[in-house]
Amino acid sequence: MTDERRKFKREPAEARKEALILATLELVAENGVRGATVRGIAQRADVTQGLIRHYFSSKEELIIAAYEHHMNQMTDLTFAPGAAAGSARARLRAFVDGSLTPPVVDPRALALWASFLNKVQNDPQMKETHERTYAYFRDRLEVLIAAALEEAGRPAPAARLRQLAIACNAVIDGLWLEGGALPDAFAPGELVEIGRHSVAAITGLDLMQEAGT
Amino acid sequence: MTDERRKFKREPAEARKEALILATLELVAENGVRGATVRGIAQRADVTQGLIRHYFSSKEELIIAAYEHHMNQMTDLTFAPGAAAGSARARLRAFVDGSLTPPVVDPRALALWASFLNKVQNDPQMKETHERTYAYFRDRLEVLIAAALEEAGRPAPAARLRQLAIACNAVIDGLWLEGGALPDAFAPGELVEIGRHSVAAITGLDLMQEAGT
DNA sequence: GGAGAAATTATACACTTGCATAATTACGCG
DNA sequence: CGCGTAATTATGCAAGTGTATAATTTCTCC
C-alpha cells in the first residue's frame, strides 16, 4: 500500500510557523486584522485551524509575530541596497531609491501598514516595535544627511539636522504612501526622480548626478 | 402623570442620521470598520440596534455615509482657512498651515484614514469618493503653486508643475501622517514650520515672511 | 516492524455578528 | 381627546468567531 494519500505531512516547526505568518500577512493585507480569521489563515496555509493553536497560543500572538516579521522585512528591504555604497551622498541616494521602489512601494505594503495601525496604537508590544522601527529609520536618515552635508563642506547644527531629517522622511513617506495607494498614477522611476529632487532641494545637496564614489 | 420616564424620544431624521454617522466614525477610528459593530454604534448613539436598520438599509450603507461625511469635513477644514487670502503665495501658505494643524493633523483623522483604506480599495463607490477627493487636493495644490510661481515671475511648464505638486503633496501628507502617528513627537507649530520650509525649498518660493497681500 | 511522542486533524462550545421581523411607544392632526 | 402613523424598541435567528479538547496520523528510534 502506497502512502501517497496520507492525510498530512509533518513539517519543521520553523517552516510551519513562517507559512502561518505569511498566510496571516496575506489575509491582513486583504481584509484587515479582524478580517484575517483563524479559519481563513489556516485555509490559506493549507492546514486545519487547530494547528494554529499548536504553534501560537492565541490569534493575538500570531498577529504580533506577523507584524514583527513584516517590519523586519521592510527594514531589510530599505537598507540592504545602500549598505555598501561609498560616499555619504551615494548612500543617501541609495536610501531614497530603496524606499521609493518596489517592493517597498507596494499596495500590499501600504495595506498592511494601514491594517496594523489600529492595533499598533493600542497594543503596547506592537507600539514598541513600531516606534523602534520608526526611530531607526529617521535616525539613520539623519546620520546620512549629516554625513553628506559634512562631506560637502556644509555641516549643520543638530537642531537643523533634526528638521531636515523630519522633512526628508516626510517626503519619502508621502511618496511611498501615494505610490502604494495609486500604483498606476506614476510612471516607473517617477517616484524615485521626484524623491531625489525633493531631498536635494530640502537639504541643498546634489543627488542627481550618477557617479557617487 | 408626568411623562418624565418616557422610554424614548423622537428626533428629526437628519439629526438621528448624523448622530449615527458620528457614532460610527468614533468606533471606526477606535476599532476599525469591522470592529465598529452595529450594536456598538447603536450604544454610542444612545439608541437600540434596530434603529440603524430604519435609517440605513445595511451596515455597509452606514459605513459609506460615514466615510463621505468624514471626507467632506476634511476637505472643508483644509480649504476654509485660506479661501479669502490675497496673494497666491499667501494662499499657498494658508494651505500648508491648514493641512498641518489640528484638527486635520490628529490621531483620530489618521486612524480613520487607515481604517477606511481597505474598504476604499475594494468598494467601487468608496474608491470613487477617495480618488475624487485626492485629485481635488492635488489639483488645487498644483494651481496654487502655478499661481505663486507666476506671481514671482518664474512660471513653470506643466510637466514640472506636476512634479512640484506631487512632491509638495507628499511632504504635506508625510508630515500629516507623522503628526497623527506620533502626536507628542513634535512641538506646537513645528510641523507647520517644517512644512513651510520644505515647500519653499522644493518650489523655490519664499513662504517664510509673514506679510502676504 | 512496532511503540511512544509529537504533529495534525476533528469536533464541540460559548459568544458575537448582521439582519429580519414583531411588538411597543411617541407624537402630530382631526 | 384619541387615533393613526411612523419612530423606536424588543426579540429571534442563522452564520461566523476564537478557543478548548479529544481523536487521529505521522515519524523517529530501538
PDB file of C-alpha atoms in Angstrom, chain B:
ATOM      1  CA  MET B   1     -48.897  61.541  35.243  1.00  0.00           C
ATOM      2  CA  THR B   2     -45.701  63.091  34.082  1.00  0.00           C
ATOM      3  CA  ASP B   3     -44.113  61.591  31.001  1.00  0.00           C
ATOM      4  CA  GLU B   4     -40.703  62.164  32.506  1.00  0.00           C
ATOM      5  CA  ARG B   5     -39.885  58.498  32.187  1.00  0.00           C
ATOM      6  CA  ARG B   6     -40.953  58.027  28.629  1.00  0.00           C
ATOM      7  CA  LYS B   7     -38.902  55.329  27.039  1.00  0.00           C
ATOM      8  CA  PHE B   8     -37.512  57.254  24.089  1.00  0.00           C
ATOM      9  CA  LYS B   9     -37.781  60.499  22.237  1.00  0.00           C
ATOM     10  CA  ARG B  10     -38.421  61.043  18.563  1.00  0.00           C
ATOM     11  CA  GLU B  11     -35.788  63.003  16.716  1.00  0.00           C
ATOM     12  CA  PRO B  12     -35.722  64.634  13.278  1.00  0.00           C
ATOM     13  CA  ALA B  13     -34.475  62.189  10.701  1.00  0.00           C
ATOM     14  CA  GLU B  14     -31.431  64.218   9.730  1.00  0.00           C
ATOM     15  CA  ALA B  15     -30.311  64.691  13.315  1.00  0.00           C
ATOM     16  CA  ARG B  16     -30.595  60.992  14.021  1.00  0.00           C
ATOM     17  CA  LYS B  17     -28.745  60.094  10.856  1.00  0.00           C
ATOM     18  CA  GLU B  18     -25.931  62.431  11.742  1.00  0.00           C
ATOM     19  CA  ALA B  19     -25.763  61.115  15.295  1.00  0.00           C
ATOM     20  CA  LEU B  20     -25.449  57.598  13.919  1.00  0.00           C
ATOM     21  CA  ILE B  21     -22.762  58.695  11.484  1.00  0.00           C
ATOM     22  CA  LEU B  22     -20.760  60.435  14.197  1.00  0.00           C
ATOM     23  CA  ALA B  23     -21.009  57.404  16.453  1.00  0.00           C
ATOM     24  CA  THR B  24     -19.876  55.262  13.534  1.00  0.00           C
ATOM     25  CA  LEU B  25     -16.835  57.445  12.906  1.00  0.00           C
ATOM     26  CA  GLU B  26     -15.874  57.250  16.565  1.00  0.00           C
ATOM     27  CA  LEU B  27     -15.971  53.489  16.584  1.00  0.00           C
ATOM     28  CA  VAL B  28     -14.282  53.107  13.211  1.00  0.00           C
ATOM     29  CA  ALA B  29     -11.435  55.275  14.456  1.00  0.00           C
ATOM     30  CA  GLU B  30     -11.139  53.223  17.625  1.00  0.00           C
ATOM     31  CA  ASN B  31     -11.653  49.684  16.362  1.00  0.00           C
ATOM     32  CA  GLY B  32     -11.604  49.682  12.579  1.00  0.00           C
ATOM     33  CA  VAL B  33     -14.511  49.088  10.236  1.00  0.00           C
ATOM     34  CA  ARG B  34     -15.128  45.508  11.303  1.00  0.00           C
ATOM     35  CA  GLY B  35     -14.702  46.483  14.918  1.00  0.00           C
ATOM     36  CA  ALA B  36     -17.424  49.079  14.585  1.00  0.00           C
ATOM     37  CA  THR B  37     -20.339  46.723  15.223  1.00  0.00           C
ATOM     38  CA  VAL B  38     -23.947  47.628  14.732  1.00  0.00           C
ATOM     39  CA  ARG B  39     -24.589  47.096  18.423  1.00  0.00           C
ATOM     40  CA  GLY B  40     -21.621  49.221  19.439  1.00  0.00           C
ATOM     41  CA  ILE B  41     -22.662  52.063  17.152  1.00  0.00           C
ATOM     42  CA  ALA B  42     -26.219  51.976  18.489  1.00  0.00           C
ATOM     43  CA  GLN B  43     -24.976  52.092  22.052  1.00  0.00           C
ATOM     44  CA  ARG B  44     -22.651  55.007  21.311  1.00  0.00           C
ATOM     45  CA  ALA B  45     -25.555  56.895  19.750  1.00  0.00           C
ATOM     46  CA  ASP B  46     -27.891  56.012  22.634  1.00  0.00           C
ATOM     47  CA  VAL B  47     -30.364  54.026  20.590  1.00  0.00           C
ATOM     48  CA  THR B  48     -31.090  50.352  20.106  1.00  0.00           C
ATOM     49  CA  GLN B  49     -29.585  48.488  17.231  1.00  0.00           C
ATOM     50  CA  GLY B  50     -32.828  48.069  15.348  1.00  0.00           C
ATOM     51  CA  LEU B  51     -32.990  51.782  14.681  1.00  0.00           C
ATOM     52  CA  ILE B  52     -29.954  51.647  12.453  1.00  0.00           C
ATOM     53  CA  ARG B  53     -31.814  49.453  10.023  1.00  0.00           C
ATOM     54  CA  HIS B  54     -34.543  52.069   9.983  1.00  0.00           C
ATOM     55  CA  TYR B  55     -32.242  54.760   8.630  1.00  0.00           C
ATOM     56  CA  PHE B  56     -29.686  52.719   6.710  1.00  0.00           C
ATOM     57  CA  SER B  57     -30.582  49.626   4.764  1.00  0.00           C
ATOM     58  CA  SER B  58     -27.371  47.902   5.829  1.00  0.00           C
ATOM     59  CA  LYS B  59     -24.210  48.445   7.804  1.00  0.00           C
ATOM     60  CA  GLU B  60     -22.384  48.856   4.516  1.00  0.00           C
ATOM     61  CA  GLU B  61     -24.545  51.840   3.642  1.00  0.00           C
ATOM     62  CA  LEU B  62     -23.902  53.430   7.024  1.00  0.00           C
ATOM     63  CA  ILE B  63     -20.177  52.962   6.621  1.00  0.00           C
ATOM     64  CA  ILE B  64     -20.212  54.587   3.199  1.00  0.00           C
ATOM     65  CA  ALA B  65     -22.260  57.512   4.502  1.00  0.00           C
ATOM     66  CA  ALA B  66     -19.814  57.947   7.381  1.00  0.00           C
ATOM     67  CA  TYR B  67     -16.840  57.868   5.032  1.00  0.00           C
ATOM     68  CA  GLU B  68     -18.283  60.539   2.789  1.00  0.00           C
ATOM     69  CA  HIS B  69     -19.177  62.674   5.774  1.00  0.00           C
ATOM     70  CA  HIS B  70     -15.607  62.423   7.007  1.00  0.00           C
ATOM     71  CA  MET B  71     -14.037  63.217   3.654  1.00  0.00           C
ATOM     72  CA  ASN B  72     -16.232  66.267   3.184  1.00  0.00           C
ATOM     73  CA  GLN B  73     -15.298  67.515   6.617  1.00  0.00           C
ATOM     74  CA  MET B  74     -11.596  67.077   5.981  1.00  0.00           C
ATOM     75  CA  THR B  75     -11.875  68.957   2.704  1.00  0.00           C
ATOM     76  CA  ASP B  76     -13.692  71.826   4.348  1.00  0.00           C
ATOM     77  CA  LEU B  77     -11.179  72.032   7.161  1.00  0.00           C
ATOM     78  CA  THR B  78      -8.259  72.158   4.765  1.00  0.00           C
ATOM     79  CA  PHE B  79      -9.567  74.764   2.369  1.00  0.00           C
ATOM     80  CA  ALA B  80     -11.684  77.022   4.536  1.00  0.00           C
ATOM     81  CA  PRO B  81      -8.789  78.960   6.126  1.00  0.00           C
ATOM     82  CA  GLY B  82      -7.054  80.245   3.028  1.00  0.00           C
ATOM     83  CA  ALA B  83     -10.002  80.832   0.761  1.00  0.00           C
ATOM     84  CA  ALA B  84     -10.099  84.574   1.324  1.00  0.00           C
ATOM     85  CA  ALA B  85      -6.373  85.275   1.413  1.00  0.00           C
ATOM     86  CA  GLY B  86      -4.895  87.703  -1.075  1.00  0.00           C
ATOM     87  CA  SER B  87      -1.737  86.766  -2.922  1.00  0.00           C
ATOM     88  CA  ALA B  88      -1.136  83.335  -4.339  1.00  0.00           C
ATOM     89  CA  ARG B  89       1.834  82.959  -2.051  1.00  0.00           C
ATOM     90  CA  ALA B  90      -0.364  83.702   0.966  1.00  0.00           C
ATOM     91  CA  ARG B  91      -2.961  81.218  -0.196  1.00  0.00           C
ATOM     92  CA  LEU B  92      -0.321  78.551  -0.655  1.00  0.00           C
ATOM     93  CA  ARG B  93       0.994  79.224   2.814  1.00  0.00           C
ATOM     94  CA  ALA B  94      -2.522  79.043   4.240  1.00  0.00           C
ATOM     95  CA  PHE B  95      -2.989  75.687   2.543  1.00  0.00           C
ATOM     96  CA  VAL B  96       0.181  74.306   4.094  1.00  0.00           C
ATOM     97  CA  ASP B  97      -0.748  75.692   7.507  1.00  0.00           C
ATOM     98  CA  GLY B  98      -4.275  74.330   7.402  1.00  0.00           C
ATOM     99  CA  SER B  99      -3.094  70.887   6.360  1.00  0.00           C
ATOM    100  CA  LEU B 100      -0.561  70.674   9.180  1.00  0.00           C
ATOM    101  CA  THR B 101      -2.619  71.965  12.092  1.00  0.00           C
ATOM    102  CA  PRO B 102      -5.266  70.270  14.191  1.00  0.00           C
ATOM    103  CA  PRO B 103      -7.900  69.132  13.645  1.00  0.00           C
ATOM    104  CA  VAL B 104      -6.555  67.985  10.277  1.00  0.00           C
ATOM    105  CA  VAL B 105      -3.409  66.696  11.918  1.00  0.00           C
ATOM    106  CA  ASP B 106      -4.910  64.408  14.511  1.00  0.00           C
ATOM    107  CA  PRO B 107      -4.506  60.809  15.632  1.00  0.00           C
ATOM    108  CA  ARG B 108      -8.197  60.206  15.081  1.00  0.00           C
ATOM    109  CA  ALA B 109      -8.074  61.501  11.500  1.00  0.00           C
ATOM    110  CA  LEU B 110      -5.126  59.245  10.772  1.00  0.00           C
ATOM    111  CA  ALA B 111      -6.856  56.283  12.395  1.00  0.00           C
ATOM    112  CA  LEU B 112      -9.931  56.901  10.259  1.00  0.00           C
ATOM    113  CA  TRP B 113      -7.867  57.124   7.115  1.00  0.00           C
ATOM    114  CA  ALA B 114      -6.123  53.850   7.895  1.00  0.00           C
ATOM    115  CA  SER B 115      -9.306  52.078   8.927  1.00  0.00           C
ATOM    116  CA  PHE B 116     -11.106  53.026   5.758  1.00  0.00           C
ATOM    117  CA  LEU B 117      -8.246  52.228   3.410  1.00  0.00           C
ATOM    118  CA  ASN B 118      -9.104  48.571   2.991  1.00  0.00           C
ATOM    119  CA  LYS B 119     -12.701  49.239   2.117  1.00  0.00           C
ATOM    120  CA  VAL B 120     -11.695  52.132  -0.099  1.00  0.00           C
ATOM    121  CA  GLN B 121      -9.535  49.842  -2.213  1.00  0.00           C
ATOM    122  CA  ASN B 122     -12.280  47.261  -2.661  1.00  0.00           C
ATOM    123  CA  ASP B 123     -15.606  49.066  -2.740  1.00  0.00           C
ATOM    124  CA  PRO B 124     -16.044  50.904  -6.078  1.00  0.00           C
ATOM    125  CA  GLN B 125     -18.212  53.659  -4.635  1.00  0.00           C
ATOM    126  CA  MET B 126     -15.772  54.416  -1.836  1.00  0.00           C
ATOM    127  CA  LYS B 127     -12.878  54.208  -4.254  1.00  0.00           C
ATOM    128  CA  GLU B 128     -14.517  56.818  -6.407  1.00  0.00           C
ATOM    129  CA  THR B 129     -15.010  59.165  -3.447  1.00  0.00           C
ATOM    130  CA  HIS B 130     -11.404  58.683  -2.432  1.00  0.00           C
ATOM    131  CA  GLU B 131      -9.888  59.326  -5.817  1.00  0.00           C
ATOM    132  CA  ARG B 132     -12.080  62.331  -6.398  1.00  0.00           C
ATOM    133  CA  THR B 133     -11.026  63.880  -3.080  1.00  0.00           C
ATOM    134  CA  TYR B 134      -7.380  63.105  -3.675  1.00  0.00           C
ATOM    135  CA  ALA B 135      -7.418  64.577  -7.162  1.00  0.00           C
ATOM    136  CA  TYR B 136      -9.186  67.661  -5.820  1.00  0.00           C
ATOM    137  CA  PHE B 137      -6.455  68.188  -3.254  1.00  0.00           C
ATOM    138  CA  ARG B 138      -3.593  67.771  -5.648  1.00  0.00           C
ATOM    139  CA  ASP B 139      -5.091  69.800  -8.464  1.00  0.00           C
ATOM    140  CA  ARG B 140      -5.837  72.609  -6.104  1.00  0.00           C
ATOM    141  CA  LEU B 141      -2.288  72.486  -4.796  1.00  0.00           C
ATOM    142  CA  GLU B 142      -0.914  72.487  -8.333  1.00  0.00           C
ATOM    143  CA  VAL B 143      -2.981  75.533  -9.226  1.00  0.00           C
ATOM    144  CA  LEU B 144      -1.743  77.307  -6.115  1.00  0.00           C
ATOM    145  CA  ILE B 145       1.875  76.539  -6.942  1.00  0.00           C
ATOM    146  CA  ALA B 146       1.422  77.636 -10.539  1.00  0.00           C
ATOM    147  CA  ALA B 147      -0.108  80.939  -9.473  1.00  0.00           C
ATOM    148  CA  ALA B 148       2.572  81.581  -6.875  1.00  0.00           C
ATOM    149  CA  LEU B 149       5.349  80.895  -9.365  1.00  0.00           C
ATOM    150  CA  GLU B 150       3.716  83.123 -11.927  1.00  0.00           C
ATOM    151  CA  GLU B 151       3.349  85.815  -9.306  1.00  0.00           C
ATOM    152  CA  ALA B 152       7.052  85.562  -8.548  1.00  0.00           C
ATOM    153  CA  GLY B 153       7.902  85.975 -12.221  1.00  0.00           C
ATOM    154  CA  ARG B 154       9.078  82.383 -12.614  1.00  0.00           C
ATOM    155  CA  PRO B 155       6.361  80.441 -14.452  1.00  0.00           C
ATOM    156  CA  ALA B 156       6.972  76.713 -14.926  1.00  0.00           C
ATOM    157  CA  PRO B 157       5.957  74.242 -17.653  1.00  0.00           C
ATOM    158  CA  ALA B 158       3.159  71.749 -16.991  1.00  0.00           C
ATOM    159  CA  ALA B 159       5.414  68.738 -16.526  1.00  0.00           C
ATOM    160  CA  ARG B 160       7.442  70.486 -13.862  1.00  0.00           C
ATOM    161  CA  LEU B 161       4.310  71.791 -12.175  1.00  0.00           C
ATOM    162  CA  ARG B 162       3.027  68.249 -11.905  1.00  0.00           C
ATOM    163  CA  GLN B 163       6.218  67.089 -10.218  1.00  0.00           C
ATOM    164  CA  LEU B 164       6.246  70.039  -7.840  1.00  0.00           C
ATOM    165  CA  ALA B 165       2.641  69.356  -6.867  1.00  0.00           C
ATOM    166  CA  ILE B 166       3.356  65.666  -6.268  1.00  0.00           C
ATOM    167  CA  ALA B 167       6.399  66.494  -4.172  1.00  0.00           C
ATOM    168  CA  CYS B 168       4.678  69.166  -2.092  1.00  0.00           C
ATOM    169  CA  ASN B 169       1.666  66.987  -1.619  1.00  0.00           C
ATOM    170  CA  ALA B 170       3.930  64.175  -0.491  1.00  0.00           C
ATOM    171  CA  VAL B 171       5.763  66.231   2.096  1.00  0.00           C
ATOM    172  CA  ILE B 172       2.473  67.543   3.456  1.00  0.00           C
ATOM    173  CA  ASP B 173       0.994  64.047   3.557  1.00  0.00           C
ATOM    174  CA  GLY B 174       4.089  62.690   5.220  1.00  0.00           C
ATOM    175  CA  LEU B 175       4.113  65.361   7.896  1.00  0.00           C
ATOM    176  CA  TRP B 176       0.389  64.901   8.392  1.00  0.00           C
ATOM    177  CA  LEU B 177       0.956  61.207   8.830  1.00  0.00           C
ATOM    178  CA  GLU B 178       3.784  61.574  11.304  1.00  0.00           C
ATOM    179  CA  GLY B 179       1.968  64.234  13.269  1.00  0.00           C
ATOM    180  CA  GLY B 180      -1.012  61.955  13.600  1.00  0.00           C
ATOM    181  CA  ALA B 181       1.009  58.855  14.390  1.00  0.00           C
ATOM    182  CA  LEU B 182       3.297  60.470  16.965  1.00  0.00           C
ATOM    183  CA  PRO B 183       1.389  63.446  18.362  1.00  0.00           C
ATOM    184  CA  ASP B 184       3.909  64.092  21.126  1.00  0.00           C
ATOM    185  CA  ALA B 185       6.987  63.942  18.933  1.00  0.00           C
ATOM    186  CA  PHE B 186       6.591  67.475  17.618  1.00  0.00           C
ATOM    187  CA  ALA B 187       6.383  70.849  19.325  1.00  0.00           C
ATOM    188  CA  PRO B 188       3.346  73.017  18.539  1.00  0.00           C
ATOM    189  CA  GLY B 189       3.943  74.781  15.274  1.00  0.00           C
ATOM    190  CA  GLU B 190       6.913  72.625  14.420  1.00  0.00           C
ATOM    191  CA  LEU B 191       5.135  70.722  11.668  1.00  0.00           C
ATOM    192  CA  VAL B 192       3.915  73.965  10.104  1.00  0.00           C
ATOM    193  CA  GLU B 193       7.421  75.404  10.170  1.00  0.00           C
ATOM    194  CA  ILE B 194       8.956  72.308   8.627  1.00  0.00           C
ATOM    195  CA  GLY B 195       6.169  72.147   6.083  1.00  0.00           C
ATOM    196  CA  ARG B 196       6.655  75.760   5.022  1.00  0.00           C
ATOM    197  CA  HIS B 197      10.415  75.345   4.757  1.00  0.00           C
ATOM    198  CA  SER B 198      10.062  72.171   2.721  1.00  0.00           C
ATOM    199  CA  VAL B 199       7.502  73.520   0.270  1.00  0.00           C
ATOM    200  CA  ALA B 200       9.620  76.648  -0.052  1.00  0.00           C
ATOM    201  CA  ALA B 201      12.748  74.620  -0.741  1.00  0.00           C
ATOM    202  CA  ILE B 202      11.024  72.400  -3.291  1.00  0.00           C
ATOM    203  CA  THR B 203       9.327  75.200  -5.202  1.00  0.00           C
ATOM    204  CA  GLY B 204      11.970  77.867  -4.707  1.00  0.00           C
ATOM    205  CA  LEU B 205       9.345  80.236  -3.343  1.00  0.00           C
ATOM    206  CA  ASP B 206       9.742  82.260  -0.163  1.00  0.00           C
ATOM    207  CA  LEU B 207       6.989  81.262   2.247  1.00  0.00           C
ATOM    208  CA  MET B 208       8.606  82.404   5.448  1.00  0.00           C
ATOM    209  CA  GLN B 209       7.895  86.100   5.693  1.00  0.00           C
ATOM    210  CA  GLU B 210       4.548  86.863   7.266  1.00  0.00           C
ATOM    211  CA  ALA B 211       3.208  89.736   5.153  1.00  0.00           C
ATOM    212  CA  GLY B 212       1.337  88.275   2.229  1.00  0.00           C
ATOM    213  CA  THR B 213      -1.029  90.616   0.399  1.00  0.00           C
TER     214      THR B 213
END
